[in-house]
GROMACS .gro file of N, CA and C in nm:
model
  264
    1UNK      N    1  -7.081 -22.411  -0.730
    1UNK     CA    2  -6.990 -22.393  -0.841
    1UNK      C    3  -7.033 -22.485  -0.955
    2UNK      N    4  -7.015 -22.479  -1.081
    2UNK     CA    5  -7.024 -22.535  -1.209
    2UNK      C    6  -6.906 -22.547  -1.268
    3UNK      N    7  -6.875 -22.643  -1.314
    3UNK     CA    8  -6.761 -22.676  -1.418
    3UNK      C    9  -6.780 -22.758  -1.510
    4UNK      N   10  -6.741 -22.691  -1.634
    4UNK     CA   11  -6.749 -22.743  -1.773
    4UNK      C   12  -6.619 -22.807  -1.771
    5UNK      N   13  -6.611 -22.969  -1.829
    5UNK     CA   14  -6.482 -23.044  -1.823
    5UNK      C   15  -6.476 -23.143  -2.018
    6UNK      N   16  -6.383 -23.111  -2.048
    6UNK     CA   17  -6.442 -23.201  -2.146
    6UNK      C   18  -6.286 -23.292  -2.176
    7UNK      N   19  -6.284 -23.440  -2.189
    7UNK     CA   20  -6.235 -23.546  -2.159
    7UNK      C   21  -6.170 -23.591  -2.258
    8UNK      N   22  -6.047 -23.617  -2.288
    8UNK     CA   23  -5.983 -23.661  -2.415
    8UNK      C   24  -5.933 -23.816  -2.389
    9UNK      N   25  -5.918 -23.825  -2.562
    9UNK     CA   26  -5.865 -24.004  -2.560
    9UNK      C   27  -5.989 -24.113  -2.550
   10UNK      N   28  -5.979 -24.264  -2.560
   10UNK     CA   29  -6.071 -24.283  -2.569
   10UNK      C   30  -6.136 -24.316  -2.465
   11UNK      N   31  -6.261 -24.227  -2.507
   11UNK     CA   32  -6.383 -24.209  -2.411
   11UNK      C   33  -6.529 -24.229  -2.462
   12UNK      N   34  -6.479 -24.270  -2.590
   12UNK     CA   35  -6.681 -24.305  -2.663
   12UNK      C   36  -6.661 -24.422  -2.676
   13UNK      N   37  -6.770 -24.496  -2.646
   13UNK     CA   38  -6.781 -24.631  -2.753
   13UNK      C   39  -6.767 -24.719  -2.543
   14UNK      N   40  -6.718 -24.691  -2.473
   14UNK     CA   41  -6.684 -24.750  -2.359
   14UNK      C   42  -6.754 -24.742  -2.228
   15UNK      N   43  -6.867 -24.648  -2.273
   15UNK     CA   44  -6.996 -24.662  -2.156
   15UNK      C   45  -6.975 -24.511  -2.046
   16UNK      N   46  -6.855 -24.432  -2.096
   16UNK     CA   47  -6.808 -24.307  -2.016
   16UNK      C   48  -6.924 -24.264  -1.966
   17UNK      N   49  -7.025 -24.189  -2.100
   17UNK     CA   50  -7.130 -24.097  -2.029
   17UNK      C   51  -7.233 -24.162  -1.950
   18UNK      N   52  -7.238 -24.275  -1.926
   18UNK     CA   53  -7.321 -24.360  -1.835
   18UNK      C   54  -7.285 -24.357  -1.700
   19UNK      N   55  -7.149 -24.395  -1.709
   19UNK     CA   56  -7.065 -24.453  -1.571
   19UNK      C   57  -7.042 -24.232  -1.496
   20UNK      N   58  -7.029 -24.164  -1.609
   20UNK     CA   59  -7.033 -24.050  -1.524
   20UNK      C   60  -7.152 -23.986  -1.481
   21UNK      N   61  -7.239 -24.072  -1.512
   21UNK     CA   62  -7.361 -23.979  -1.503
   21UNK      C   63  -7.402 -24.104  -1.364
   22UNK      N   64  -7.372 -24.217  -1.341
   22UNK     CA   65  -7.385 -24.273  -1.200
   22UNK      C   66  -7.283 -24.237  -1.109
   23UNK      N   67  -7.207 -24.183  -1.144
   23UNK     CA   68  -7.091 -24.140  -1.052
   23UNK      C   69  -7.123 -23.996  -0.979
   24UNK      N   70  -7.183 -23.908  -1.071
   24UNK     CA   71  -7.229 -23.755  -1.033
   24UNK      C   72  -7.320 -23.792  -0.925
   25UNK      N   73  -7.443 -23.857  -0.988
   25UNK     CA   74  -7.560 -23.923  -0.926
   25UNK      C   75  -7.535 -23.964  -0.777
   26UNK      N   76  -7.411 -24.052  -0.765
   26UNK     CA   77  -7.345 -24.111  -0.683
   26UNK      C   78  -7.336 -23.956  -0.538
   27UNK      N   79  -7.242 -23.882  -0.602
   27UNK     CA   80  -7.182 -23.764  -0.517
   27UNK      C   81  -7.286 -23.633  -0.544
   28UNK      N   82  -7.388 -23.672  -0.594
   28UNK     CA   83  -7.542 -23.556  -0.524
   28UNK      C   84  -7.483 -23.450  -0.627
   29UNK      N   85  -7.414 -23.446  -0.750
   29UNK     CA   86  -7.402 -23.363  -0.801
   29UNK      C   87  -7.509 -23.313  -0.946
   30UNK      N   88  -7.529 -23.282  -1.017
   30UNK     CA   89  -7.619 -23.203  -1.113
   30UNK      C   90  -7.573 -23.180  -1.239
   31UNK      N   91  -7.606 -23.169  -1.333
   31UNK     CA   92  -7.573 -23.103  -1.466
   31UNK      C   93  -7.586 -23.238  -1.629
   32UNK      N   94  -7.461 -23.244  -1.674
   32UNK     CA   95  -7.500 -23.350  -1.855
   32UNK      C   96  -7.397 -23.390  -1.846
   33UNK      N   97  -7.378 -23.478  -1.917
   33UNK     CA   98  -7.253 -23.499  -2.017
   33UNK      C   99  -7.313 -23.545  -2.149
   34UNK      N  100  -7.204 -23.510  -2.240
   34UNK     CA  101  -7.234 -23.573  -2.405
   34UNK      C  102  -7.115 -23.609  -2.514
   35UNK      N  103  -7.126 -23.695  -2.585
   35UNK     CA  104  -7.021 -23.724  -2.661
   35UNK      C  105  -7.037 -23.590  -2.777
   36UNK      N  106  -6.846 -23.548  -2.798
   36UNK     CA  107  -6.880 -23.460  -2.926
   36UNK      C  108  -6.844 -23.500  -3.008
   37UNK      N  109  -6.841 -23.462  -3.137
   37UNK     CA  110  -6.830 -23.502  -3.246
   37UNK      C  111  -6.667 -23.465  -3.260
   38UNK      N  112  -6.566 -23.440  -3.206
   38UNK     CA  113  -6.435 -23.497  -3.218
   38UNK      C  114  -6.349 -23.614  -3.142
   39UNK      N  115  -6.504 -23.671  -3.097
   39UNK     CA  116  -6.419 -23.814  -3.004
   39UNK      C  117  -6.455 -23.798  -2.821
   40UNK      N  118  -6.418 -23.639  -2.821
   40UNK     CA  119  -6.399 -23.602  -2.663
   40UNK      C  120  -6.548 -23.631  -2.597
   41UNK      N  121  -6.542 -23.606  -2.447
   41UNK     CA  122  -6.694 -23.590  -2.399
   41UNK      C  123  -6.668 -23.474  -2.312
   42UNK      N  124  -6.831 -23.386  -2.329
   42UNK     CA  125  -6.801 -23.310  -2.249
   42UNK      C  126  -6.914 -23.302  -2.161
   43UNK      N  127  -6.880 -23.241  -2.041
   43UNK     CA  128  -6.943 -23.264  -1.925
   43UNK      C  129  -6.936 -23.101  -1.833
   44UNK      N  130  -7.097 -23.078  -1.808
   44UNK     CA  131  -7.085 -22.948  -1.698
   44UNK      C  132  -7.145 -23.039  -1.606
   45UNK      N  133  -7.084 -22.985  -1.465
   45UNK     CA  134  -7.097 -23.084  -1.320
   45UNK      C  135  -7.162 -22.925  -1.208
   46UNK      N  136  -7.168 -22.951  -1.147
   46UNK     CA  137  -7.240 -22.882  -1.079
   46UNK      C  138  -7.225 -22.900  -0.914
   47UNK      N  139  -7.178 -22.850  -0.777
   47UNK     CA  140  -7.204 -22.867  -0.725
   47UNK      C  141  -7.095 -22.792  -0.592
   48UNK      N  142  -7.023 -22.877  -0.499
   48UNK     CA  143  -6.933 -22.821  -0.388
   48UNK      C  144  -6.786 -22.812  -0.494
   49UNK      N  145  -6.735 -22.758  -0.420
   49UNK     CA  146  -6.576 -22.743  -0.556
   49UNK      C  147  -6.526 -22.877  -0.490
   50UNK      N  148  -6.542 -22.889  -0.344
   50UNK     CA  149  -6.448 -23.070  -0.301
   50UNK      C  150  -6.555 -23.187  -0.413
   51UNK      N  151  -6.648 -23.132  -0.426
   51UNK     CA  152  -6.717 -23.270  -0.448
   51UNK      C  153  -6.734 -23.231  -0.634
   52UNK      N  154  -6.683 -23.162  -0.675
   52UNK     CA  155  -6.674 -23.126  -0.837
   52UNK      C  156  -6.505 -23.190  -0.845
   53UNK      N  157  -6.380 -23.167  -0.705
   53UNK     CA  158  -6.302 -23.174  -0.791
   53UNK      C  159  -6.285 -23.357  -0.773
   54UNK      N  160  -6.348 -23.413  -0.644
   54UNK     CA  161  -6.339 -23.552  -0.620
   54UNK      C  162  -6.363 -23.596  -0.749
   55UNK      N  163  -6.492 -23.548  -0.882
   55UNK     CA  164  -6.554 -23.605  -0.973
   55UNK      C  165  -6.480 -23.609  -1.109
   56UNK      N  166  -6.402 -23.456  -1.051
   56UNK     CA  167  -6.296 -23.498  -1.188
   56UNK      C  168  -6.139 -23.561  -1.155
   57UNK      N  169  -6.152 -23.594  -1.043
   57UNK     CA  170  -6.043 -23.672  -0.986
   57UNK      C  171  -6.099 -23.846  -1.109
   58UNK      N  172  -6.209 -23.861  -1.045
   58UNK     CA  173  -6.279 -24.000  -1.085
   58UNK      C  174  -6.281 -23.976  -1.254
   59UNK      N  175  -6.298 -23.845  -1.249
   59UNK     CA  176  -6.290 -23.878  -1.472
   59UNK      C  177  -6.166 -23.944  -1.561
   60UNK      N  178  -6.066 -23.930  -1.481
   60UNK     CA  179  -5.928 -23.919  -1.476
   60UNK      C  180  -5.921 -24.100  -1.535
   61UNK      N  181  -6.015 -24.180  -1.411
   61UNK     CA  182  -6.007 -24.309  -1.393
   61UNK      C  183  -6.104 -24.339  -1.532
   62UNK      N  184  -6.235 -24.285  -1.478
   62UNK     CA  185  -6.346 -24.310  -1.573
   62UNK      C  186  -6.353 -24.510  -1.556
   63UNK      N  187  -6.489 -24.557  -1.688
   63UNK     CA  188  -6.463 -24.672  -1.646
   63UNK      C  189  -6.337 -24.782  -1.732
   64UNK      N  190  -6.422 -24.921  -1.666
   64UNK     CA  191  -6.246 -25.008  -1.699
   64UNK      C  192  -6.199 -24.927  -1.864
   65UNK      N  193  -6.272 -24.991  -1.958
   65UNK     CA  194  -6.222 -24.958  -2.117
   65UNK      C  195  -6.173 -24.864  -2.148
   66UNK      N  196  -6.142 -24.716  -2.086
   66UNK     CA  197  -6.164 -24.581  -2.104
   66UNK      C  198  -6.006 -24.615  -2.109
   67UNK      N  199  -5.949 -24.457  -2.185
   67UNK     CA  200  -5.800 -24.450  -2.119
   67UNK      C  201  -5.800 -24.232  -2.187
   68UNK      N  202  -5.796 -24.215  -2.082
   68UNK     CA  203  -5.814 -24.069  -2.084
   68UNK      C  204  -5.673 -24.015  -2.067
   69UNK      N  205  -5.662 -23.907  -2.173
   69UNK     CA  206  -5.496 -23.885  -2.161
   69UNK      C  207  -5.512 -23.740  -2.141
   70UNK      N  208  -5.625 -23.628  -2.131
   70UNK     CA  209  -5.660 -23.508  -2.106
   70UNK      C  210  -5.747 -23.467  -2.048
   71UNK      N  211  -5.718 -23.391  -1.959
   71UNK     CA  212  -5.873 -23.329  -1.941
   71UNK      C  213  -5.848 -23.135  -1.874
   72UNK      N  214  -5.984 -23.081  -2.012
   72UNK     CA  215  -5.946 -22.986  -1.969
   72UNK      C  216  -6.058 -22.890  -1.911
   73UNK      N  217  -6.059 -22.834  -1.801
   73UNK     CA  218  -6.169 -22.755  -1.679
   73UNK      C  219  -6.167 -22.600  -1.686
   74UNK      N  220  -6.313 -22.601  -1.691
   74UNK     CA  221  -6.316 -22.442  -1.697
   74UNK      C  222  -6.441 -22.373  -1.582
   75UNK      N  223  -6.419 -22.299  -1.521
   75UNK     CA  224  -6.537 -22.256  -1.467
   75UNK      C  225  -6.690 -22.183  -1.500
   76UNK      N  226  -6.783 -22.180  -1.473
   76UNK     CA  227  -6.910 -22.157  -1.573
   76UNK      C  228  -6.966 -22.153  -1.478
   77UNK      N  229  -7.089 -22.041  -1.535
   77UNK     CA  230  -7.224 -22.002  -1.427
   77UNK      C  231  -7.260 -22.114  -1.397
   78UNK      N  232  -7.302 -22.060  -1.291
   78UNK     CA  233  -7.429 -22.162  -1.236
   78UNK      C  234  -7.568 -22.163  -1.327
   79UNK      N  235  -7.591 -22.283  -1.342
   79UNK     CA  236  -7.772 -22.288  -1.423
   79UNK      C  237  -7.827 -22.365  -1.272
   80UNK      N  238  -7.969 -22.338  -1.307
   80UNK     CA  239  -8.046 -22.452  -1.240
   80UNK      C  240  -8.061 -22.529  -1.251
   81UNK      N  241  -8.038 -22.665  -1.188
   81UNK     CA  242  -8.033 -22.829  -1.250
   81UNK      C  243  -8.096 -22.866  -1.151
   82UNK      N  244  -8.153 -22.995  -1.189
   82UNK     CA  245  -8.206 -23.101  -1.072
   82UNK      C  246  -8.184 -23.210  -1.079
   83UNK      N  247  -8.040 -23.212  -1.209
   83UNK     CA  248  -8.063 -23.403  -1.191
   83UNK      C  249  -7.951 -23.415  -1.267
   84UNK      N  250  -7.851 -23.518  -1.341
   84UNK     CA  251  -7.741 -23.502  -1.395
   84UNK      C  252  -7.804 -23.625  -1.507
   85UNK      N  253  -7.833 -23.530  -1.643
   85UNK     CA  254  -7.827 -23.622  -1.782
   85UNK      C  255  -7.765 -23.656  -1.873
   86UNK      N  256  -7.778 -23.729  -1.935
   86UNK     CA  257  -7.734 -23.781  -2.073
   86UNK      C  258  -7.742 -23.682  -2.191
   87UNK      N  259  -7.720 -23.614  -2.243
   87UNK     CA  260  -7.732 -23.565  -2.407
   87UNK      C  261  -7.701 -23.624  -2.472
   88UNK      N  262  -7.779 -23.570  -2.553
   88UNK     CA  263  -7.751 -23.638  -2.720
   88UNK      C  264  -7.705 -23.584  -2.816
   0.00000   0.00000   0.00000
């Protein structure tokens, strides 16, 4: 399964797309995240639906500085990935 998630409140400036991209890494999962240009980040994850929804369980937390007051999930094809990056 794939899921596109993208993260409200503040989430730039606080190390988010780092700490989620060791966290995916962490749970063998696949796909990006990237800051957008209205503040939010968004993120396609890739992988078991327990171990996609454990990850957006953890976005919820994100790291210490973060304080996330939304998040909203959508389902999306599968692509082929091999590794979970950073965008720019």
């Amino acid at each position: 399964m794939r899921w596109r998630i993208t993260i409200y409140g503040r989430v730039q400036g606080v190390f988010y797309r780092k700490s989620t991209q060791q966290k995916a890494r962490q749970l063998g999962l696949v796909g990006w995240v990237m800051n957008r240009p209205d503040g939010s980040v968004l993120a396609e994850i890739q992988g078991t639906e327990e171990l996609l929804q454990e990850m957006v369980d953890w976005c919820w937390q994100g790291p210490p500085a973060c304080d996330v007051i939304k998040i909203e999930k959508t389902e999306v094809p599968v692509e082929p990935s091999e590794a979970f990056e950073i965008r720019i």
